[in-house]
Tab-separated table of C-alpha atoms in Angstrom:
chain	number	residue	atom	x	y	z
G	1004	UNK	CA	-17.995	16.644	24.790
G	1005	UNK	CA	-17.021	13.781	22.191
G	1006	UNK	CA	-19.207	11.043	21.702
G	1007	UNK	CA	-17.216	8.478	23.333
G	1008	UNK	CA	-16.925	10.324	26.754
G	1009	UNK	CA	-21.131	10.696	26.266
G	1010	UNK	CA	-20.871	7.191	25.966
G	1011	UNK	CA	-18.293	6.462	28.681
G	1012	UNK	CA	-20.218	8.764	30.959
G	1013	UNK	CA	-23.562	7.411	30.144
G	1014	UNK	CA	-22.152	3.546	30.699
G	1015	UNK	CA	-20.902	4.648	34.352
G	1016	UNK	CA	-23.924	6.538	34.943
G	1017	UNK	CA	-26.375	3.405	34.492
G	1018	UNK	CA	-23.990	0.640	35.706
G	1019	UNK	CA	-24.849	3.372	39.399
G	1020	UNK	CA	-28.390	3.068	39.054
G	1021	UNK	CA	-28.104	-0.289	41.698
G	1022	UNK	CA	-25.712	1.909	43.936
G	1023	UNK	CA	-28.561	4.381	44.319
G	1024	UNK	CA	-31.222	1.859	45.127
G	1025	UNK	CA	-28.575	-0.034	47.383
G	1026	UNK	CA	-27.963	3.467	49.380
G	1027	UNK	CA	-31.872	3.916	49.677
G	1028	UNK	CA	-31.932	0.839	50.962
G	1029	UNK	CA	-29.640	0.888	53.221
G	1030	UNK	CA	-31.452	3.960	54.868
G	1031	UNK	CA	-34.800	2.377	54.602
G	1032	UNK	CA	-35.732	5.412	52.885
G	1033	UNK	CA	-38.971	4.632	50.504
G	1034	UNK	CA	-38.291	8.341	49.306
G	1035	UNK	CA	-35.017	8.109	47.877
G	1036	UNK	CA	-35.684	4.728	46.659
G	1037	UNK	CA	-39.109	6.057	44.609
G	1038	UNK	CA	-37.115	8.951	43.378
G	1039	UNK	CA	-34.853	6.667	41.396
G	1040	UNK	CA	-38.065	5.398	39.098
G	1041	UNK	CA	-39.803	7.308	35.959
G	1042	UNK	CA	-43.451	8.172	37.323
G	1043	UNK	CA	-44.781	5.631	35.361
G	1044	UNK	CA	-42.489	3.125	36.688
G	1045	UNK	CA	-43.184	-0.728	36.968
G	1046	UNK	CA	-41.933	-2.905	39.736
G	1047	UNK	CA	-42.259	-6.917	39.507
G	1048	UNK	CA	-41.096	-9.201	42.332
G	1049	UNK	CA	-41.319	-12.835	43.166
G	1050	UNK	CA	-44.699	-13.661	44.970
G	1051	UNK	CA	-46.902	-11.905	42.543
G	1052	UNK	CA	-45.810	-8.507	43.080
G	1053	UNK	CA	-46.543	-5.662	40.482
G	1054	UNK	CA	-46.586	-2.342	41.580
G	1055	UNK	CA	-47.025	0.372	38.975
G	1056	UNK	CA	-46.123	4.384	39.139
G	1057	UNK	CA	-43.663	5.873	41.661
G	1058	UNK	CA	-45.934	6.701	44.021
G	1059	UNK	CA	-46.992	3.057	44.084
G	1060	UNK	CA	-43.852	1.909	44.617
G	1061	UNK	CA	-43.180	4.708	47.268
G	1062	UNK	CA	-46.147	3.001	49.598
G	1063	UNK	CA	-45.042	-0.514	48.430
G	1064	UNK	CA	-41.327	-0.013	49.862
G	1065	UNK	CA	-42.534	2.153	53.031
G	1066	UNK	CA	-44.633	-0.966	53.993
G	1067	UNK	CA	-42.242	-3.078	53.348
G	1068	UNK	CA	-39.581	-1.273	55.140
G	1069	UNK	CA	-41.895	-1.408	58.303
G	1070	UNK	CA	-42.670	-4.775	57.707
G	1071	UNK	CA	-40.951	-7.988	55.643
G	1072	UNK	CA	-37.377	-6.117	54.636
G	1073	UNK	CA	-37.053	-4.293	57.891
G	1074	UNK	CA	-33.451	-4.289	58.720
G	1075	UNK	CA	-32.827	-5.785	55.582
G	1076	UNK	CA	-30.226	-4.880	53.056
G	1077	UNK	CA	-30.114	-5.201	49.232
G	1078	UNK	CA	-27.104	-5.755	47.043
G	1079	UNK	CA	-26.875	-5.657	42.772
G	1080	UNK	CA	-23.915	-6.392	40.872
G	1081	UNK	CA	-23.953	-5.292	37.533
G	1082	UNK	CA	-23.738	-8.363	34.914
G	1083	UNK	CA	-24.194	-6.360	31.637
G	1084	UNK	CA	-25.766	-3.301	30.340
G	1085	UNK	CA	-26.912	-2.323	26.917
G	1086	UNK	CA	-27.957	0.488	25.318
G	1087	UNK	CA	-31.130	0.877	23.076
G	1088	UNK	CA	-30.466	4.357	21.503
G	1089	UNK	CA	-29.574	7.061	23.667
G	1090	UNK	CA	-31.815	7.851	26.351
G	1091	UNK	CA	-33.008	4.015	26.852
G	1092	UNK	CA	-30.978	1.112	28.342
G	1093	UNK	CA	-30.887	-2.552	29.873
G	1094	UNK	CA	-29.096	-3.882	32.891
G	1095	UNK	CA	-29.063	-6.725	34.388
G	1096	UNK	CA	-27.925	-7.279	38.038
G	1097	UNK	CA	-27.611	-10.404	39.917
G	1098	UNK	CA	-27.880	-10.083	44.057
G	1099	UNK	CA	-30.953	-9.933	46.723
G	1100	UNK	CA	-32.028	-9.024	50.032
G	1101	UNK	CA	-29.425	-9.892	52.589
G	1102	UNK	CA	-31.749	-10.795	56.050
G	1103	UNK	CA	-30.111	-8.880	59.477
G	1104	UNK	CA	-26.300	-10.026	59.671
G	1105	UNK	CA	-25.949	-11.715	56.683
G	1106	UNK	CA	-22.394	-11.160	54.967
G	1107	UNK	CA	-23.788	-12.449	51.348
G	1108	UNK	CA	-26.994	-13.288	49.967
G	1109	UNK	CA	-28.657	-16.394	51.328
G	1110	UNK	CA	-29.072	-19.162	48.183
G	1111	UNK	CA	-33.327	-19.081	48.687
G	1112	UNK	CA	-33.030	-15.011	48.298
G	1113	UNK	CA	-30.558	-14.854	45.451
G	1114	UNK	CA	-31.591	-13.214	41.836
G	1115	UNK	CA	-31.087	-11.861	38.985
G	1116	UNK	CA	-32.751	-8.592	37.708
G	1117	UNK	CA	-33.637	-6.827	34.642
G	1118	UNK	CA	-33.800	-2.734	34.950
G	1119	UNK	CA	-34.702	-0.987	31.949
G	1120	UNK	CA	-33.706	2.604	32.186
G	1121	UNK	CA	-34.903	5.532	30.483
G	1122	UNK	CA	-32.421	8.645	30.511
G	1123	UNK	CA	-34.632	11.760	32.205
G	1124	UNK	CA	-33.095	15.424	31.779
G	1125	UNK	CA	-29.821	14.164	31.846
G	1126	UNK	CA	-30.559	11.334	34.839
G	1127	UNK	CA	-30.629	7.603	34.125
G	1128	UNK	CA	-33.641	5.865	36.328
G	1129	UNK	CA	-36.017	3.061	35.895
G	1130	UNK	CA	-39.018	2.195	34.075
G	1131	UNK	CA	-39.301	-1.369	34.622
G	1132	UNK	CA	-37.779	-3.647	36.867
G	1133	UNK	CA	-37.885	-7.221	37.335
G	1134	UNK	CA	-36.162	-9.667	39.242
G	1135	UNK	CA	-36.351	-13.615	39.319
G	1136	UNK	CA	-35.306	-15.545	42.277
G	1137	UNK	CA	-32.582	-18.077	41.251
G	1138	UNK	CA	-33.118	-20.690	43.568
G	1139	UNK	CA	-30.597	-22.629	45.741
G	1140	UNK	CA	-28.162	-24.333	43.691
């Protein structure tokens, strides 16, 4: 494999990191949205949330899928992505949680995120992730 299609692969491969967590999501599944961290994964949302490790932010999302996003959904769009040598990279999404039969994200739940991904035995997940609301405009 050439260099470029390493790169061209690599560039589609972390631009479907949000897909991933979007599909987990979308299943309320705390599993398949853990599995898409490093173990030593951070997690820090609005409201003074950190949660550190996978299995930390396994429980975080399983509560919070019984409790505050229940029924929710989550949406990230890709802004830009860039690498920091091979196995390391940068994206940053903007989207939120859209409440029960929302079409688009509701001004107050809007934001952007920073994901900084680590490439794993060939698999691009996270080891940090941070998201800022945005505010109403």
């Amino acid at each position: 494999m050439s260099s470029s299609s390493t790169i061209t692969d690599d560039v589609t491969a972390v631009r479907e990191v949000p897909r991933r967590i979007v599909a987990a999501w979308a299943k309320n599944d705390a599993e398949a949205f853990a599995e898409v961290f490093t173990e030593d994964a951070t997690m820090i949302l609005p409201d003074d949330i950190f949660v550190s490790g996978r299995q930390g932010i396994r429980e975080f999302m399983t509560k919070a899928y019984s409790g505050p996003y229940k029924g929710t959904r989550v949406t990230g769009d890709p802004i830009s992505a860039k690498f920091i040598g091979k196995d390391a990279a940068v994206l940053v999404t903007r989207g939120g949680v859209l409440a029960p039969g929302d079409a688009e994200v509701a001004p107050e739940r809007a934001v952007r995120a920073t994901w900084v991904l680590a490439k794993q035995d060939g698999q691009w997940l996270i080891t940090a992730y941070q998201n800022t609301l945005i505010g109403a405009a």
